[in-house]
Short mmCIF file of C-alpha atoms in Angstrom, two decimals:
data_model
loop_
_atom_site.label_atom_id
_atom_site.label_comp_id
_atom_site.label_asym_id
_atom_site.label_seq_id
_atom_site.Cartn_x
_atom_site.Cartn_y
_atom_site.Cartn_z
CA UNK A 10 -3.55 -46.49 21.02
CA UNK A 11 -0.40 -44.24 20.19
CA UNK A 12 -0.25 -40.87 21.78
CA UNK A 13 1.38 -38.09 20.15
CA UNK A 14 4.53 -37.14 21.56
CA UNK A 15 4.69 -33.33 21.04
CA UNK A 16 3.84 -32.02 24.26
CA UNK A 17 0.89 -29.63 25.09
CA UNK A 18 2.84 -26.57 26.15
CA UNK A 19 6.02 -25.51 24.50
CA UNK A 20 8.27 -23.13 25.12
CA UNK A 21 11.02 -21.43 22.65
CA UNK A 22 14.97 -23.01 23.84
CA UNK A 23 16.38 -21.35 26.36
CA UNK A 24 19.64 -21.27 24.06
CA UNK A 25 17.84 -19.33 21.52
CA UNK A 26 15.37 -16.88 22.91
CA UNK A 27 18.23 -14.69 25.16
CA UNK A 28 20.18 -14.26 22.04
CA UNK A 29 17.49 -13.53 19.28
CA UNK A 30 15.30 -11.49 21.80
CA UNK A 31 18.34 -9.25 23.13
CA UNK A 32 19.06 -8.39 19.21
CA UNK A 33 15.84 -7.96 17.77
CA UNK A 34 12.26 -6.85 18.71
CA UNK A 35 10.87 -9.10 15.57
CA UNK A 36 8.34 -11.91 16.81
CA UNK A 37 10.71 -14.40 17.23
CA UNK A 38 10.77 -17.81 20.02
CA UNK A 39 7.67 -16.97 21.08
CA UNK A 40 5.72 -19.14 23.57
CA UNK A 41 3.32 -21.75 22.12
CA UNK A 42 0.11 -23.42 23.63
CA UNK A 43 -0.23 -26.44 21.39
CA UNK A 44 0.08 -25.40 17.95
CA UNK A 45 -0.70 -21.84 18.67
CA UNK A 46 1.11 -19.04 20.47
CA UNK A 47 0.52 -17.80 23.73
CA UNK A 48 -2.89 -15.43 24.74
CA UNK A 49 -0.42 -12.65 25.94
CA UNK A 50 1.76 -12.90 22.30
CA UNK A 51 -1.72 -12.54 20.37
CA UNK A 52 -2.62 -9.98 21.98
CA UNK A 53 0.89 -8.04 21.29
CA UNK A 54 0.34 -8.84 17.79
CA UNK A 55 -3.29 -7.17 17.69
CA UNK A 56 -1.97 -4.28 19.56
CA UNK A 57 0.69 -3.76 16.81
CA UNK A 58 -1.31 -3.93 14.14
CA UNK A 59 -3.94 -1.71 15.30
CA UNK A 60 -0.72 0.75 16.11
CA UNK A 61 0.31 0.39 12.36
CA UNK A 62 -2.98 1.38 11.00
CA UNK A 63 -3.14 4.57 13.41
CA UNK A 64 0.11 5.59 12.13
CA UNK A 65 -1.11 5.04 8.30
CA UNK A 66 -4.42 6.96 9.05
CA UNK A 67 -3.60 9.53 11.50
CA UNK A 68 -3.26 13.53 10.57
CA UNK A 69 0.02 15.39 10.59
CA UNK A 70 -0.06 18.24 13.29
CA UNK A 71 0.64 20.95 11.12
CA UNK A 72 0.14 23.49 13.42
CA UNK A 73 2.25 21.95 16.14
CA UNK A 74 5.17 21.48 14.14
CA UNK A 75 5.37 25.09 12.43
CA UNK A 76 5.12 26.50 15.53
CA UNK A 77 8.15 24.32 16.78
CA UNK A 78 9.75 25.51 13.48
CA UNK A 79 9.36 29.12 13.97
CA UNK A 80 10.63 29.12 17.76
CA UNK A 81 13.90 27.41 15.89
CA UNK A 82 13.79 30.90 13.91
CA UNK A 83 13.09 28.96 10.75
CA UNK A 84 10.90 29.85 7.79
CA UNK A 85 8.36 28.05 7.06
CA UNK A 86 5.75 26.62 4.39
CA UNK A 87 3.20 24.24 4.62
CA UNK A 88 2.17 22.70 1.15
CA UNK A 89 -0.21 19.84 0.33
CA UNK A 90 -0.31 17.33 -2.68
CA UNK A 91 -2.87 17.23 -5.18
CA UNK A 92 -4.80 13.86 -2.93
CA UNK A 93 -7.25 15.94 -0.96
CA UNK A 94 -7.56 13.24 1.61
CA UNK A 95 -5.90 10.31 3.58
CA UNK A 96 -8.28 8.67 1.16
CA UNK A 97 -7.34 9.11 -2.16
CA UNK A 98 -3.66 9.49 -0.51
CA UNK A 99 -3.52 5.70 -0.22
CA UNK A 100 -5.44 4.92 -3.15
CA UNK A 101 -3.77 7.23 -5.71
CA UNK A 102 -0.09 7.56 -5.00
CA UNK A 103 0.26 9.21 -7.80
CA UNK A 104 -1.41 12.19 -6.35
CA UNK A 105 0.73 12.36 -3.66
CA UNK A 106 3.91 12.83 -5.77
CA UNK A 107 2.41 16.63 -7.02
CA UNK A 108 1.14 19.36 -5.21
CA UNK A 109 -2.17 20.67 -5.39
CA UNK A 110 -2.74 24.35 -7.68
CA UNK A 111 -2.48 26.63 -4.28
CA UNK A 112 0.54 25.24 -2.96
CA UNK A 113 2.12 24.99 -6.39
CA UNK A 114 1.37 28.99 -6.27
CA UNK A 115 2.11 29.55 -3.28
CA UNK A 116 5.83 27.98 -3.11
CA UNK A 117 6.23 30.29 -6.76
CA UNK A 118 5.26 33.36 -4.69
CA UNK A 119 7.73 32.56 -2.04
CA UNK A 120 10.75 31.66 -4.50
CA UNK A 121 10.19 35.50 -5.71
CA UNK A 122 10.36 36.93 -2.31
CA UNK A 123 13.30 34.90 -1.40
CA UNK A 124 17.08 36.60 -1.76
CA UNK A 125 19.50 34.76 -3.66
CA UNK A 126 22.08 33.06 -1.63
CA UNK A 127 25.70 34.23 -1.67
CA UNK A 128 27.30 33.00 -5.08
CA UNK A 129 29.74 30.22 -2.85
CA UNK A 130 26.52 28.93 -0.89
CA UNK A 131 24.61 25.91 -2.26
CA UNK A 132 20.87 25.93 -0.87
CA UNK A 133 19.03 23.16 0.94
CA UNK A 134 15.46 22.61 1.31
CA UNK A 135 14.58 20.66 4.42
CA UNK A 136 10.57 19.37 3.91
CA UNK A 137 9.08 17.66 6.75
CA UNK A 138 6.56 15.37 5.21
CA UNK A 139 3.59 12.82 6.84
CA UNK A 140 4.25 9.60 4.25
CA UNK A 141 2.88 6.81 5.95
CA UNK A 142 3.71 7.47 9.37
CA UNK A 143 3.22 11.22 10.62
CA UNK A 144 3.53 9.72 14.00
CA UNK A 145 7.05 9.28 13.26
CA UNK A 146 7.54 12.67 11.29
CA UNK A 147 5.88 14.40 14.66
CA UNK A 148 8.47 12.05 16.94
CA UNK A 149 11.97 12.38 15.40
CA UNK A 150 11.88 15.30 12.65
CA UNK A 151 12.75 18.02 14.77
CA UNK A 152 15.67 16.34 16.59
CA UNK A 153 17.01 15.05 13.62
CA UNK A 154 17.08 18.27 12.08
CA UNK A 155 18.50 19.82 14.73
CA UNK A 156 21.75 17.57 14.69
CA UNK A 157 22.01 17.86 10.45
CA UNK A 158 21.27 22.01 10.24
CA UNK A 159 24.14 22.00 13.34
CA UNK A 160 26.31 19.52 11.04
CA UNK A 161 26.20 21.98 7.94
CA UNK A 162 26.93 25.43 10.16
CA UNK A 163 23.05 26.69 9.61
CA UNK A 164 22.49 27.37 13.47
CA UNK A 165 24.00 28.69 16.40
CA UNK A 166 25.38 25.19 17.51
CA UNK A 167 28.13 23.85 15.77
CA UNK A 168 29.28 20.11 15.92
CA UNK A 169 33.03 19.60 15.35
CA UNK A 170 35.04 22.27 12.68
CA UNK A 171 33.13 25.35 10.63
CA UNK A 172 31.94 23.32 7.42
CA UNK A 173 34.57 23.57 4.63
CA UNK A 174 31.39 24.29 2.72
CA UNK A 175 29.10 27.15 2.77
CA UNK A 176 24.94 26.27 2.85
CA UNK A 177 21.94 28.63 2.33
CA UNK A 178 18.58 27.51 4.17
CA UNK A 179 16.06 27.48 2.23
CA UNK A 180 12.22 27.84 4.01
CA UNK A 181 11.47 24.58 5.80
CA UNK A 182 8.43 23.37 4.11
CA UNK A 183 5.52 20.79 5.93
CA UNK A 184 4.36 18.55 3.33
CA UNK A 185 0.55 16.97 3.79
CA UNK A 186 -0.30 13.93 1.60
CA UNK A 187 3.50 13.44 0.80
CA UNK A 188 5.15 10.76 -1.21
CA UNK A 189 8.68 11.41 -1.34
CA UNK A 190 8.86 12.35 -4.90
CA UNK A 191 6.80 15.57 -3.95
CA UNK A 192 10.14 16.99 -2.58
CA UNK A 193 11.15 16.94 -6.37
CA UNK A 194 8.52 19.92 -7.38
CA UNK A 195 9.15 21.16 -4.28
CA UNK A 196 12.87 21.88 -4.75
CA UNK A 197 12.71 22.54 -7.74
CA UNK A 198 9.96 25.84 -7.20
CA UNK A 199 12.37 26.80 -4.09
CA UNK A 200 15.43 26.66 -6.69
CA UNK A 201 17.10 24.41 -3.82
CA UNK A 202 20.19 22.38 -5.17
CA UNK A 203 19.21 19.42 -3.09
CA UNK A 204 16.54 18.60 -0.84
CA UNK A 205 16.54 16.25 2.06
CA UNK A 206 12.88 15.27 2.86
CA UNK A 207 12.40 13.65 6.40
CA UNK A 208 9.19 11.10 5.82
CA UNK A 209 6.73 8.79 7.87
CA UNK A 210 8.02 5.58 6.30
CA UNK A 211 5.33 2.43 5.96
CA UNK A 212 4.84 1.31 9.43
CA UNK A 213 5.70 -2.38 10.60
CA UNK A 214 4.35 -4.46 13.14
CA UNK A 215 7.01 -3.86 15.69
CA UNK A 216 8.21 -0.18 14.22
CA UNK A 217 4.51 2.10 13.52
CA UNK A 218 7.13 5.36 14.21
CA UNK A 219 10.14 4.57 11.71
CA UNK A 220 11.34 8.25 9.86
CA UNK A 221 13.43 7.92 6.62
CA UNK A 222 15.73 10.66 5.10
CA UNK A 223 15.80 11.40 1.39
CA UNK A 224 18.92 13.32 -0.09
CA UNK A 225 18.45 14.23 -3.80
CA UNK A 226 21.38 16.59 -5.36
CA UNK A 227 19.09 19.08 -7.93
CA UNK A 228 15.54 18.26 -7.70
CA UNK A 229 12.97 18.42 -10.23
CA UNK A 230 10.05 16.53 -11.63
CA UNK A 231 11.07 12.92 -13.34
CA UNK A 232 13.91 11.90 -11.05
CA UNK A 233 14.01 8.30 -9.80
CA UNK A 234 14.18 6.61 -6.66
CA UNK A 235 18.02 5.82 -8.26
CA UNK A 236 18.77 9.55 -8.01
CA UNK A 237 18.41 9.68 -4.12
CA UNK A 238 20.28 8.46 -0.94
CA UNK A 239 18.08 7.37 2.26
CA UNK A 240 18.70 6.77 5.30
CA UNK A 241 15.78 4.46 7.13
CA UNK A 242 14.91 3.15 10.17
CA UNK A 243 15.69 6.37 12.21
CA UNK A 244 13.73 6.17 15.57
CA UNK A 245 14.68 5.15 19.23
CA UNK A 246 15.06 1.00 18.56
CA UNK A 247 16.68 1.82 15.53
CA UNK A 248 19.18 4.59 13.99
CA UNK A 249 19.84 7.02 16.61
CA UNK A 250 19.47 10.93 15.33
CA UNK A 251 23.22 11.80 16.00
CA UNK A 252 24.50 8.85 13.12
CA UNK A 253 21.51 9.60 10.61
CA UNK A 254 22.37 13.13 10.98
CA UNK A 255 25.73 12.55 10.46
CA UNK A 256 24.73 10.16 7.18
CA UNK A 257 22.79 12.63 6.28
CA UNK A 258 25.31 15.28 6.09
CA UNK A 259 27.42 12.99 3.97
CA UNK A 260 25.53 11.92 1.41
CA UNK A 261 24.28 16.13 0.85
CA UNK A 262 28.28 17.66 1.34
CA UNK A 263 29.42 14.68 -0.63
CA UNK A 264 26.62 14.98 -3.55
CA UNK A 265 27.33 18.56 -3.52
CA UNK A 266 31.12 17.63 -4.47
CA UNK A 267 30.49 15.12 -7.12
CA UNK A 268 27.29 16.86 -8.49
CA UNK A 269 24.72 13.89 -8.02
CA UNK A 270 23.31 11.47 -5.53
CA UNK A 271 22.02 8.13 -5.81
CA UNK A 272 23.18 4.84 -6.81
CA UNK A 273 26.37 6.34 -8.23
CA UNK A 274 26.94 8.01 -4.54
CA UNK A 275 27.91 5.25 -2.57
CA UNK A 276 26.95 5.20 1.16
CA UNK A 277 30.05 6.90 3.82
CA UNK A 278 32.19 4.41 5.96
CA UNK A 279 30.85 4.42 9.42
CA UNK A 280 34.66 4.94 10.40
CA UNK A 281 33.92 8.86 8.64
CA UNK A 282 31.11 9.26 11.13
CA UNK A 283 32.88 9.06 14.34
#
């Protein structure tokens, strides 16, 4: 009789697991038991998951976050698209790209109550938007617009020299039922020149809370996923809010200069940022 010779219990290399582990919180050189993994790594991976779906399904607080927004001093809107519920959100993206008749109205009304910037100001339209995540809209949108609005000289704070450029703030808008082209009608009905839309991205197993940023230099209906910048991955294991902010920045001073953003507008040198 020939026994097998892989042993009952195995456990990841001791050469591999410090290095991969200290770099990356992926599911990797995890402990087996036989040709499984460990009880304690299963159950990780069934907490993630059910933390993914949460994010997915779980309601933006509205409420909570224009009421952060207006002790910043800002103005405010909240919109919704045209998908009435988390619902039809997931099942007709579509939907979530246009807004629904009252908000369409009500972002119209707005635009004609809002004074023109001065003629050497270019506006931007911040929208705070749930995507797939509103955990991670509700978690980092606030802090990261802090640092950007401080970057482009539209609050108190300023970081490093006065802007060489001047900016107009447009209301900050709170987006329900967002996909990211929604910022396009958006801008557009605020007459913005760009908007940068901070969205819930599509949660992972090891990152339910990730927020992406979305710069796109004269919005309107029909632009492409090629006519924007983003910046991903922003959240505490990942891109800290002082470097997206400063990304950010960038890609809207820089798209501003050339008169476009996208593929054409080729990411900053992290050299600029520091």
């Amino acid at each position: 009789m020939i026994e097998s010779s892989q042993p009952k219990h195995s456990t990841p290399s001791t050469a591999i697991t410090p290095t991969l582990r200290d770099y990356t919180s992926a599911r990797v050189a995890l402990d087996r038991t036989g040709t499984s993994i460990t009880t304690r790594h299963a159950l990780e991976f069934s907490l993630a998951h059910a933390q993914a779906r949460d994010a997915v399904h779980t309601a933006l607080g509205v409420a909570s976050l224009m009421a952060a927004l207006g002790d910043r001093g800002f103005a405010t809107i909240a919109v919704k698209s045209a998908a009435v519920d988390r619902t039809e959100y997931l099942r007709r993206p579509d939907l979530g790209r246009t807004l629904c008749g009252a908000s369409a109205t009500l972002l119209a009304a707005r635009a004609a109550e809002t004074r023109l910037p001065h003629p050497d100001a270019a506006t931007v339209n911040v929208i705070l938007a749930d995507g797939l995540s509103a955990l991670a809209t509700e978690r980092h949108a606030l802090p990261l617009l802090d640092g950007l609005l401080a970057l482009l000289g539209l609050t108190e704070t300023r970081v490093g020299q006065e802007p060489a450029l001047r900016w107009a703030l447009a209301p900050i808008v709170v987006a329900e039922q967002a996909r990211v082209a929604l910022g396009d009608e958006i801008g557009e009905a605020l007459r913005a020149d760009v908007t940068v839309m901070l969205i819930g991205e599509r949660p992972g197993l090891s990152s339910p809370d990730s927020l992406g940023a979305y710069a796109t230099w004269a919005p309107r209906p029909g632009r492409t996923d090629a006519e924007r910048n983003c910046v991903s991955n922003i959240r505490a294991e990942g891109l800290d809010y002082a470097t997206a902010a400063s990304r950010i920045a960038w890609f809207v001073t820089e798209g501003r200069r050339r008169g476009l953003t996208g593929v054409e507008l080729r990411g900053p040198d992290t050299a600029l940022l520091r």
